[in-house]
Structures are given as structure tokens and as C-alpha cells.
């Protein structure tokens, strides 16, 4: 049967690039089952009409017509009808009315049409690449299910082994077969996969658990510290372990030093024993000395105030004594005025 061409057919628009993209997207989005492909092929052959065979026959007939306008009109109509057939089949497949394999299996029917129209590239875009993608994906999934060759990477396999979910020999096989390791190297590599605490974690551990210096040293070496950095980190971790005790002991010692129970030499000896830096020792000694000076001034101030209260010093004499102790003039004035007011005297400088 030869289809007649008319003005309405000639007016059909050429398909846009977006049409092709939409169709390709629809075809690729279908999920296929290898076991159903034969059934799908039979279904589409039964449901697809003889339209394409007639279309190809018409193109062969048109090749003998010299009128290029007529030929172009027919080609436009066939191309639009081809696009329509693909779209309609994908739509019906989505609705479950025909097997989804139909959209892909129409490719042979369209091949001759596109070839006659000089549109081989369009045929590849619509069918060859999506078909390869879909069938390749389906084939891979199918044979993966049959042979069950997939397995976790060595990191996940190590965790599974530690949880008792994977035999040791399977973990060893993954390292040997997937990573190409010798058996001895694979066994050592498994030991390497064990987690080692970082220096910052070691600092937290020593605060809450008794650990030996040898254990700390070994962990720092396993973390990768060299001989230059190792002593520094080891010293910091050791000090972290007794930091709170040092703070409490120093607070008590400083209080005793404030009231003269220890000498400056004894302070130096204690700070040296704690292996502090020179800057730390100087700051701590300065703080202790300030507290001692404050205690001395406070005691002398109270003594002068007591003499005033007993009538042995006048207001002006008390004011002078306080200034000799190094007390600021305004502070001394406030002290004397307060003490004088207690006696009912309105005194100020």
C-alpha cells in the first residue's frame, strides 16, 4: 500500500532536538528483565502494524519521482509518524498496556526508514546507544545475580571481620585477589588496619585511665611521630596526666608561701621538680610573691588601724602610716575617713 501525500501531511513539523531527547530519556528509563526479552519481542511484533513496511515501500517508490518538494514532504511526514510511534509505544508501556521492551524492539522497523532518509545518526541516537546502555546494564545485573561475584572492599571487609560477619580467610582472599598482595603482606596489612588512637585521644585517655609510659610511647610511634617530635608529645601527655594534681598542690603551696611557711629557694626547687619551662616558673613565682606582698601589707594596715582605734594615732598620723605602706592616697583617705566616722569625726584631706 502506497500512502498519498497531501498539503496537511507536508505541513507536519520536523521533530525538534527536544523530541529526540525526550524519547531517548523515556527509552533509557525503562527497566528490563533479560528473561522477558523474548516475550517482549513476540508481543511487539504482534501489536506493531504494517505501517513501517508500507512506509519503506513508499520511500522506494518516491525515489523515482523527480519532484524534490513532493519527496521532502513525504519524508517529513514519515519522520513525524516514526516519532509518534515511538512516543505512543513508550506511553502505552508506561501504562502497562504493552511490554516495555516494545519501545526498544521497534528499532529494526525504523532502521530502513532512517537510512532511506539519510538519518542514520538519528537512528543511532534513538536506538543503538540506548539499546546498548539498557541491554548492557541488564546483562550485567543478570549475570551479577547468577554468579554472585560482588564483594566488599577491604576496608568494609575488615570491619565485617571484626564484627564476626566475615571469616578471616575471606578477608585475606580479598586482599590477595583484589589488591594483589602476597599472603604475608596481606596478613601484616590486616594488622595495620587496626585503629590506633591519635595524640589528642591519648591526652583524653590518660586523664581517665592508668596507662604505662611504654604503652604511650608505642602508640605515638605507631601514629608516625619521629624521634624529634616523640619526646615533646610524650612529655605533654605525661604532664596532662598530673596537670590537675599539680594545680591543686600549687594552690596549697602558694597559700602557705603567702604566710611565710616556705622560702623562695623551696619554691624554686618545687617548680624545677615539676619540669616546667622557665617562663612558667617565673610566672608562678611572681604570682606567689604578689600574694605574699599583699598578705604583708594587709597585716600592717590592720595594725595601724588598730593603733588608731585605741587612740595611739591621730587621723593625720594614720593617713601618713598608710601611705608609707604604699597604699594609694585616695585609698588611704577612704580608710581614715571610714575609721574617723566610726568615732563620729568628720575627717578628710
mmCIF file of C-alpha atoms in Angstrom:
data_model
loop_
_atom_site.group_PDB
_atom_site.id
_atom_site.type_symbol
_atom_site.label_atom_id
_atom_site.label_comp_id
_atom_site.label_asym_id
_atom_site.label_seq_id
_atom_site.Cartn_x
_atom_site.Cartn_y
_atom_site.Cartn_z
ATOM 1 C CA UNK A 1 0.000 0.000 0.000
ATOM 2 C CA UNK A 2 1.293 3.449 -1.001
ATOM 3 C CA UNK A 3 0.208 6.363 1.177
ATOM 4 C CA UNK A 4 -0.935 9.514 -0.648
ATOM 5 C CA UNK A 5 0.726 12.826 0.150
ATOM 6 C CA UNK A 6 -1.329 15.972 0.661
ATOM 7 C CA UNK A 7 -0.858 19.530 1.969
ATOM 8 C CA UNK A 8 -1.766 18.528 5.541
ATOM 9 C CA UNK A 9 0.942 15.885 5.537
ATOM 10 C CA UNK A 10 3.515 18.295 4.148
ATOM 11 C CA UNK A 11 2.724 20.814 6.873
ATOM 12 C CA UNK A 12 3.774 18.438 9.638
ATOM 13 C CA UNK A 13 6.725 19.964 11.508
ATOM 14 C CA UNK A 14 10.143 18.350 11.613
ATOM 15 C CA UNK A 15 10.875 16.893 15.071
ATOM 16 C CA UNK A 16 12.908 19.098 17.356
ATOM 17 C CA UNK A 17 16.044 18.060 19.218
ATOM 18 C CA UNK A 18 13.997 18.148 22.428
ATOM 19 C CA UNK A 19 11.711 15.485 20.922
ATOM 20 C CA UNK A 20 14.656 13.153 20.443
ATOM 21 C CA UNK A 21 15.963 13.891 23.927
ATOM 22 C CA UNK A 22 12.581 13.137 25.476
ATOM 23 C CA UNK A 23 12.266 9.868 23.586
ATOM 24 C CA UNK A 24 15.789 8.774 24.469
ATOM 25 C CA UNK A 25 15.101 9.627 28.102
ATOM 26 C CA UNK A 26 11.934 7.535 28.079
ATOM 27 C CA UNK A 27 13.655 4.572 26.477
ATOM 28 C CA UNK A 28 16.634 4.642 28.819
ATOM 29 C CA UNK A 29 14.401 4.975 31.878
ATOM 30 C CA UNK A 30 12.737 1.580 31.320
ATOM 31 C CA UNK A 31 13.903 -1.315 33.442
ATOM 32 C CA UNK A 32 14.337 -4.581 31.529
ATOM 33 C CA UNK A 33 14.492 -8.173 32.644
ATOM 34 C CA UNK A 34 16.644 -10.434 30.494
ATOM 35 C CA UNK A 35 14.243 -13.325 30.932
ATOM 36 C CA UNK A 36 11.346 -11.271 29.485
ATOM 37 C CA UNK A 37 13.024 -10.024 26.301
ATOM 38 C CA UNK A 38 11.807 -12.917 24.150
ATOM 39 C CA UNK A 39 8.239 -12.400 25.357
ATOM 40 C CA UNK A 40 8.511 -8.664 24.657
ATOM 41 C CA UNK A 41 9.759 -9.287 21.127
ATOM 42 C CA UNK A 42 6.807 -11.530 20.316
ATOM 43 C CA UNK A 43 4.389 -9.012 21.795
ATOM 44 C CA UNK A 44 5.676 -6.028 19.811
ATOM 45 C CA UNK A 45 5.731 -7.981 16.549
ATOM 46 C CA UNK A 46 2.105 -8.881 17.057
ATOM 47 C CA UNK A 47 0.991 -5.379 18.072
ATOM 48 C CA UNK A 48 3.072 -3.250 15.688
ATOM 49 C CA UNK A 49 1.123 -2.693 12.417
ATOM 50 C CA UNK A 50 2.473 -2.977 8.903
ATOM 51 C CA UNK A 51 2.925 0.777 8.844
ATOM 52 C CA UNK A 52 6.716 0.724 8.670
ATOM 53 C CA UNK A 53 6.867 -1.785 5.832
ATOM 54 C CA UNK A 54 4.443 0.391 3.858
ATOM 55 C CA UNK A 55 6.470 3.477 4.718
ATOM 56 C CA UNK A 56 9.668 1.936 3.408
ATOM 57 C CA UNK A 57 7.847 0.831 0.254
ATOM 58 C CA UNK A 58 6.614 4.374 -0.287
ATOM 59 C CA UNK A 59 10.145 5.747 0.098
ATOM 60 C CA UNK A 60 11.389 3.314 -2.536
ATOM 61 C CA UNK A 61 8.539 4.478 -4.783
ATOM 62 C CA UNK A 62 9.325 8.149 -4.128
ATOM 63 C CA UNK A 63 12.940 7.659 -5.149
ATOM 64 C CA UNK A 64 11.721 7.502 -8.774
ATOM 65 C CA UNK A 65 9.846 10.838 -8.522
ATOM 66 C CA UNK A 66 11.893 13.834 -9.701
ATOM 67 C CA UNK A 67 9.846 16.375 -7.687
ATOM 68 C CA UNK A 68 12.043 17.019 -4.583
ATOM 69 C CA UNK A 69 9.289 19.034 -2.900
ATOM 70 C CA UNK A 70 6.988 16.045 -3.013
ATOM 71 C CA UNK A 71 9.734 13.722 -1.754
ATOM 72 C CA UNK A 72 10.630 16.069 1.117
ATOM 73 C CA UNK A 73 7.008 16.331 2.163
ATOM 74 C CA UNK A 74 6.684 12.557 2.343
ATOM 75 C CA UNK A 75 9.932 12.217 4.278
ATOM 76 C CA UNK A 76 8.820 14.835 6.790
ATOM 77 C CA UNK A 77 5.536 13.019 7.279
ATOM 78 C CA UNK A 78 7.220 9.636 7.752
ATOM 79 C CA UNK A 79 9.741 11.041 10.199
ATOM 80 C CA UNK A 80 6.983 12.635 12.277
ATOM 81 C CA UNK A 81 4.979 9.423 12.194
ATOM 82 C CA UNK A 82 8.050 7.482 13.289
ATOM 83 C CA UNK A 83 8.496 9.828 16.243
ATOM 84 C CA UNK A 84 4.811 9.455 17.068
ATOM 85 C CA UNK A 85 5.010 5.649 17.003
ATOM 86 C CA UNK A 86 7.961 5.659 19.404
ATOM 87 C CA UNK A 87 6.284 8.108 21.779
ATOM 88 C CA UNK A 88 2.970 6.244 21.704
ATOM 89 C CA UNK A 89 4.634 2.913 22.397
ATOM 90 C CA UNK A 90 6.574 4.305 25.346
ATOM 91 C CA UNK A 91 3.371 5.886 26.689
ATOM 92 C CA UNK A 92 1.468 2.611 26.446
ATOM 93 C CA UNK A 93 4.350 0.757 28.029
ATOM 94 C CA UNK A 94 4.319 3.138 30.981
ATOM 95 C CA UNK A 95 0.611 2.462 31.417
ATOM 96 C CA UNK A 96 1.319 -1.258 31.399
ATOM 97 C CA UNK A 97 -0.728 -1.851 28.234
ATOM 98 C CA UNK A 98 2.196 -3.342 26.306
ATOM 99 C CA UNK A 99 5.532 -4.778 27.298
ATOM 100 C CA UNK A 100 8.144 -2.014 27.818
ATOM 101 C CA UNK A 101 10.572 -3.920 25.632
ATOM 102 C CA UNK A 102 8.467 -2.800 22.674
ATOM 103 C CA UNK A 103 9.969 0.669 22.548
ATOM 104 C CA UNK A 104 13.414 -0.798 22.141
ATOM 105 C CA UNK A 105 12.402 -3.594 19.792
ATOM 106 C CA UNK A 106 10.886 -1.174 17.267
ATOM 107 C CA UNK A 107 14.409 -0.258 16.213
ATOM 108 C CA UNK A 108 14.661 -2.712 13.281
ATOM 109 C CA UNK A 109 11.431 -1.336 11.775
ATOM 110 C CA UNK A 110 12.765 2.220 11.812
ATOM 111 C CA UNK A 111 16.275 1.395 10.625
ATOM 112 C CA UNK A 112 15.457 1.243 6.886
ATOM 113 C CA UNK A 113 13.296 4.371 7.073
ATOM 114 C CA UNK A 114 16.051 6.450 8.670
ATOM 115 C CA UNK A 115 18.614 5.017 6.264
ATOM 116 C CA UNK A 116 16.487 5.984 3.259
ATOM 117 C CA UNK A 117 16.083 9.475 4.694
ATOM 118 C CA UNK A 118 19.793 9.865 5.288
ATOM 119 C CA UNK A 119 19.160 9.929 9.050
ATOM 120 C CA UNK A 120 21.442 7.089 10.195
ATOM 121 C CA UNK A 121 22.784 9.279 13.016
ATOM 122 C CA UNK A 122 19.232 9.832 14.278
ATOM 123 C CA UNK A 123 18.627 6.088 14.299
ATOM 124 C CA UNK A 124 21.769 5.567 16.384
ATOM 125 C CA UNK A 125 20.767 8.319 18.787
ATOM 126 C CA UNK A 126 17.279 6.883 19.249
ATOM 127 C CA UNK A 127 18.076 3.187 19.383
ATOM 128 C CA UNK A 128 21.686 1.986 19.166
ATOM 129 C CA UNK A 129 23.130 3.900 22.138
ATOM 130 C CA UNK A 130 20.095 3.495 24.436
ATOM 131 C CA UNK A 131 19.827 -0.169 23.461
ATOM 132 C CA UNK A 132 23.487 -0.828 24.230
ATOM 133 C CA UNK A 133 23.135 1.000 27.516
ATOM 134 C CA UNK A 134 19.986 -0.827 28.560
ATOM 135 C CA UNK A 135 20.998 -4.304 27.422
ATOM 136 C CA UNK A 136 24.485 -3.837 28.869
ATOM 137 C CA UNK A 137 23.060 -2.801 32.219
ATOM 138 C CA UNK A 138 20.504 -5.611 32.200
ATOM 139 C CA UNK A 139 23.109 -8.175 31.244
ATOM 140 C CA UNK A 140 25.459 -7.003 33.977
ATOM 141 C CA UNK A 141 22.728 -7.128 36.610
ATOM 142 C CA UNK A 142 21.555 -10.547 35.470
ATOM 143 C CA UNK A 143 24.975 -12.203 35.494
ATOM 144 C CA UNK A 144 25.883 -10.482 38.771
ATOM 145 C CA UNK A 145 22.844 -12.195 40.268
ATOM 146 C CA UNK A 146 23.760 -15.549 38.716
ATOM 147 C CA UNK A 147 27.468 -15.643 39.584
ATOM 148 C CA UNK A 148 27.357 -13.502 42.785
ATOM 149 C CA UNK A 149 30.866 -12.159 42.202
ATOM 150 C CA UNK A 150 30.432 -8.900 44.113
ATOM 151 C CA UNK A 151 32.107 -8.423 47.479
ATOM 152 C CA UNK A 152 33.007 -5.519 49.797
ATOM 153 C CA UNK A 153 36.225 -3.544 49.565
ATOM 154 C CA UNK A 154 38.969 -4.421 52.019
ATOM 155 C CA UNK A 155 38.072 -1.635 54.481
ATOM 156 C CA UNK A 156 34.448 -2.749 54.784
ATOM 157 C CA UNK A 157 35.580 -6.378 54.809
ATOM 158 C CA UNK A 158 37.913 -5.637 57.744
ATOM 159 C CA UNK A 159 35.054 -4.074 59.736
ATOM 160 C CA UNK A 160 32.800 -7.027 58.901
ATOM 161 C CA UNK A 161 35.511 -9.426 60.097
ATOM 162 C CA UNK A 162 35.910 -7.501 63.358
ATOM 163 C CA UNK A 163 32.144 -7.763 63.872
ATOM 164 C CA UNK A 164 32.237 -11.507 63.252
ATOM 165 C CA UNK A 165 30.342 -11.235 59.965
ATOM 166 C CA UNK A 166 33.181 -12.404 57.687
ATOM 167 C CA UNK A 167 35.715 -15.237 58.110
ATOM 168 C CA UNK A 168 39.364 -14.226 58.334
ATOM 169 C CA UNK A 169 40.236 -16.297 55.276
ATOM 170 C CA UNK A 170 37.737 -14.356 53.139
ATOM 171 C CA UNK A 171 39.259 -11.078 54.290
ATOM 172 C CA UNK A 172 42.673 -12.460 53.396
ATOM 173 C CA UNK A 173 41.361 -13.542 49.978
ATOM 174 C CA UNK A 174 40.011 -10.053 49.246
ATOM 175 C CA UNK A 175 43.420 -8.515 49.926
ATOM 176 C CA UNK A 176 45.253 -11.132 47.884
ATOM 177 C CA UNK A 177 42.873 -11.279 44.915
ATOM 178 C CA UNK A 178 41.576 -7.697 44.708
ATOM 179 C CA UNK A 179 44.733 -5.895 45.830
ATOM 180 C CA UNK A 180 47.276 -8.421 44.542
ATOM 181 C CA UNK A 181 49.139 -8.803 47.856
ATOM 182 C CA UNK A 182 51.320 -11.689 48.937
ATOM 183 C CA UNK A 183 49.873 -13.659 51.815
ATOM 184 C CA UNK A 184 52.497 -12.424 54.302
ATOM 185 C CA UNK A 185 51.946 -8.825 53.232
ATOM 186 C CA UNK A 186 48.161 -9.263 53.410
ATOM 187 C CA UNK A 187 48.381 -10.567 56.979
ATOM 188 C CA UNK A 188 50.572 -7.624 58.004
ATOM 189 C CA UNK A 189 48.214 -5.246 56.230
ATOM 190 C CA UNK A 190 45.286 -6.571 58.271
ATOM 191 C CA UNK A 191 47.252 -5.738 61.425
ATOM 192 C CA UNK A 192 47.852 -2.266 60.008
ATOM 193 C CA UNK A 193 44.089 -1.746 59.603
ATOM 194 C CA UNK A 194 43.538 -1.809 63.364
ATOM 195 C CA UNK A 195 42.700 1.605 64.753
ATOM 196 C CA UNK A 196 45.351 3.448 66.761
ATOM 197 C CA UNK A 197 44.442 6.405 68.992
ATOM 198 C CA UNK A 198 45.707 9.821 67.924
ATOM 199 C CA UNK A 199 47.825 12.027 70.248
ATOM 200 C CA UNK A 200 44.768 14.134 71.094
ATOM 201 C CA UNK A 201 42.864 10.975 72.045
ATOM 202 C CA UNK A 202 45.803 9.810 74.154
ATOM 203 C CA UNK A 203 45.567 13.080 76.083
ATOM 204 C CA UNK A 204 41.963 12.284 76.959
ATOM 205 C CA UNK A 205 42.758 8.670 77.812
ATOM 206 C CA UNK A 206 45.487 9.460 80.357
ATOM 207 C CA UNK A 207 43.071 11.721 82.257
ATOM 208 C CA UNK A 208 40.693 8.850 82.902
ATOM 209 C CA UNK A 209 42.685 5.612 82.817
ATOM 210 C CA UNK A 210 46.039 4.437 84.205
ATOM 211 C CA UNK A 211 48.381 3.650 81.295
ATOM 212 C CA UNK A 212 52.099 2.942 81.236
ATOM 213 C CA UNK A 213 54.707 5.190 79.648
ATOM 214 C CA UNK A 214 55.783 2.312 77.394
ATOM 215 C CA UNK A 215 52.245 1.944 76.045
ATOM 216 C CA UNK A 216 52.015 5.671 75.349
ATOM 217 C CA UNK A 217 55.406 5.659 73.616
ATOM 218 C CA UNK A 218 54.424 2.704 71.428
ATOM 219 C CA UNK A 219 51.150 4.332 70.375
ATOM 220 C CA UNK A 220 52.907 7.579 69.475
ATOM 221 C CA UNK A 221 55.399 5.653 67.328
ATOM 222 C CA UNK A 222 52.582 3.795 65.575
ATOM 223 C CA UNK A 223 50.926 7.120 64.859
ATOM 224 C CA UNK A 224 54.058 8.118 62.937
ATOM 225 C CA UNK A 225 55.903 10.575 65.197
ATOM 226 C CA UNK A 226 59.637 10.798 64.536
ATOM 227 C CA UNK A 227 62.418 10.847 67.131
ATOM 228 C CA UNK A 228 62.338 14.651 67.286
ATOM 229 C CA UNK A 229 58.617 15.044 67.949
ATOM 230 C CA UNK A 230 58.164 11.930 70.087
ATOM 231 C CA UNK A 231 59.760 13.292 73.325
ATOM 232 C CA UNK A 232 57.740 16.519 73.057
ATOM 233 C CA UNK A 233 54.414 14.716 72.747
ATOM 234 C CA UNK A 234 55.381 12.179 75.393
ATOM 235 C CA UNK A 235 56.235 14.943 77.870
ATOM 236 C CA UNK A 236 52.978 16.765 77.135
ATOM 237 C CA UNK A 237 50.949 13.598 77.709
ATOM 238 C CA UNK A 238 52.762 12.842 80.959
ATOM 239 C CA UNK A 239 52.083 16.347 82.229
ATOM 240 C CA UNK A 240 48.453 16.087 81.187
ATOM 241 C CA UNK A 241 48.105 13.094 83.461
ATOM 242 C CA UNK A 242 49.192 15.075 86.569
ATOM 243 C CA UNK A 243 48.085 18.534 85.483
ATOM 244 C CA UNK A 244 45.136 18.695 87.871
ATOM 245 C CA UNK A 245 47.216 17.379 90.763
ATOM 246 C CA UNK A 246 49.904 19.980 90.088
ATOM 247 C CA UNK A 247 47.285 22.739 90.080
ATOM 248 C CA UNK A 248 45.814 21.639 93.399
ATOM 249 C CA UNK A 249 49.210 21.170 95.008
ATOM 250 C CA UNK A 250 50.451 24.544 93.815
ATOM 251 C CA UNK A 251 47.362 26.281 95.184
ATOM 252 C CA UNK A 252 48.039 24.839 98.641
ATOM 253 C CA UNK A 253 51.764 25.558 98.412
ATOM 254 C CA UNK A 254 51.150 29.117 97.260
ATOM 255 C CA UNK A 255 48.810 29.754 100.190
ATOM 256 C CA UNK A 256 51.438 28.512 102.635
ATOM 257 C CA UNK A 257 54.135 30.573 100.939
ATOM 258 C CA UNK A 258 51.895 33.628 101.289
ATOM 259 C CA UNK A 259 52.144 33.357 105.050
ATOM 260 C CA UNK A 260 55.864 32.614 105.089
ATOM 261 C CA UNK A 261 55.840 28.838 105.522
ATOM 262 C CA UNK A 262 58.203 28.283 102.561
ATOM 263 C CA UNK A 263 61.248 30.142 101.320
ATOM 264 C CA UNK A 264 61.953 31.326 97.771
ATOM 265 C CA UNK A 265 64.504 28.520 97.362
ATOM 266 C CA UNK A 266 61.888 25.933 98.267
ATOM 267 C CA UNK A 267 59.593 27.439 95.657
ATOM 268 C CA UNK A 268 62.342 27.134 93.025
ATOM 269 C CA UNK A 269 63.045 23.520 93.956
ATOM 270 C CA UNK A 270 59.386 22.558 93.695
ATOM 271 C CA UNK A 271 58.875 24.193 90.310
ATOM 272 C CA UNK A 272 62.055 22.577 88.973
ATOM 273 C CA UNK A 273 60.824 19.161 90.104
ATOM 274 C CA UNK A 274 57.685 19.594 88.032
ATOM 275 C CA UNK A 275 59.799 20.089 84.900
ATOM 276 C CA UNK A 276 58.194 23.403 83.982
ATOM 277 C CA UNK A 277 59.519 25.830 81.405
ATOM 278 C CA UNK A 278 61.406 28.920 82.579
ATOM 279 C CA UNK A 279 58.520 31.184 81.577
ATOM 280 C CA UNK A 280 56.041 29.072 83.539
ATOM 281 C CA UNK A 281 58.258 29.058 86.626
ATOM 282 C CA UNK A 282 58.763 32.821 86.529
ATOM 283 C CA UNK A 283 55.040 33.488 86.206
ATOM 284 C CA UNK A 284 54.176 31.162 89.079
ATOM 285 C CA UNK A 285 56.893 32.647 91.320
ATOM 286 C CA UNK A 286 55.702 36.169 90.534
ATOM 287 C CA UNK A 287 52.121 35.254 91.375
ATOM 288 C CA UNK A 288 53.185 33.694 94.677
ATOM 289 C CA UNK A 289 55.272 36.737 95.576
ATOM 290 C CA UNK A 290 52.395 39.121 94.825
ATOM 291 C CA UNK A 291 50.137 37.149 97.102
ATOM 292 C CA UNK A 292 52.770 37.234 99.859
ATOM 293 C CA UNK A 293 53.242 41.008 99.487
ATOM 294 C CA UNK A 294 49.506 41.537 99.647
ATOM 295 C CA UNK A 295 49.239 39.495 102.844
ATOM 296 C CA UNK A 296 52.054 41.521 104.449
ATOM 297 C CA UNK A 297 50.515 44.876 103.501
ATOM 298 C CA UNK A 298 47.115 43.772 104.771
ATOM 299 C CA UNK A 299 48.548 42.759 108.149
ATOM 300 C CA UNK A 300 50.483 46.030 108.556
ATOM 301 C CA UNK A 301 47.460 48.074 107.509
ATOM 302 C CA UNK A 302 45.286 46.345 110.095
ATOM 303 C CA UNK A 303 47.932 47.022 112.744
ATOM 304 C CA UNK A 304 47.968 50.766 112.040
ATOM 305 C CA UNK A 305 44.161 50.879 112.076
ATOM 306 C CA UNK A 306 44.152 49.095 115.451
ATOM 307 C CA UNK A 307 46.556 51.691 116.900
ATOM 308 C CA UNK A 308 44.235 54.458 115.686
ATOM 309 C CA UNK A 309 41.206 52.760 117.202
ATOM 310 C CA UNK A 310 42.989 52.571 120.580
ATOM 311 C CA UNK A 311 43.835 56.276 120.423
ATOM 312 C CA UNK A 312 47.560 55.902 119.845
ATOM 313 C CA UNK A 313 47.430 57.554 116.397
ATOM 314 C CA UNK A 314 45.592 60.612 115.139
ATOM 315 C CA UNK A 315 43.748 60.736 111.819
ATOM 316 C CA UNK A 316 46.668 62.503 110.132
ATOM 317 C CA UNK A 317 49.180 60.040 111.606
ATOM 318 C CA UNK A 318 47.135 57.059 110.398
ATOM 319 C CA UNK A 319 46.913 58.615 106.954
ATOM 320 C CA UNK A 320 50.706 59.017 106.845
ATOM 321 C CA UNK A 321 51.344 55.441 108.057
ATOM 322 C CA UNK A 322 49.102 54.011 105.340
ATOM 323 C CA UNK A 323 50.901 55.947 102.632
ATOM 324 C CA UNK A 324 54.244 54.656 103.921
ATOM 325 C CA UNK A 325 52.944 51.120 103.315
ATOM 326 C CA UNK A 326 52.497 52.026 99.645
ATOM 327 C CA UNK A 327 48.743 52.376 99.783
ATOM 328 C CA UNK A 328 47.367 54.817 97.218
ATOM 329 C CA UNK A 329 46.481 58.288 98.565
ATOM 330 C CA UNK A 330 42.797 58.006 97.660
ATOM 331 C CA UNK A 331 42.506 54.557 99.213
ATOM 332 C CA UNK A 332 44.285 55.732 102.382
ATOM 333 C CA UNK A 333 41.937 58.735 102.607
ATOM 334 C CA UNK A 334 38.900 56.455 102.339
ATOM 335 C CA UNK A 335 40.221 54.145 105.093
ATOM 336 C CA UNK A 336 40.930 57.008 107.520
ATOM 337 C CA UNK A 337 37.599 58.733 106.822
ATOM 338 C CA UNK A 338 35.746 55.453 107.491
ATOM 339 C CA UNK A 339 37.582 54.865 110.779
ATOM 340 C CA UNK A 340 37.071 58.500 111.862
ATOM 341 C CA UNK A 341 33.371 58.337 111.034
ATOM 342 C CA UNK A 342 33.052 55.363 113.372
ATOM 343 C CA UNK A 343 34.187 57.739 116.147
ATOM 344 C CA UNK A 344 31.797 60.477 114.998
ATOM 345 C CA UNK A 345 34.574 62.610 113.444
ATOM 346 C CA UNK A 346 34.089 64.266 110.014
ATOM 347 C CA UNK A 347 37.634 63.914 108.669
ATOM 348 C CA UNK A 348 39.019 64.135 105.142
ATOM 349 C CA UNK A 349 42.089 65.541 103.468
#
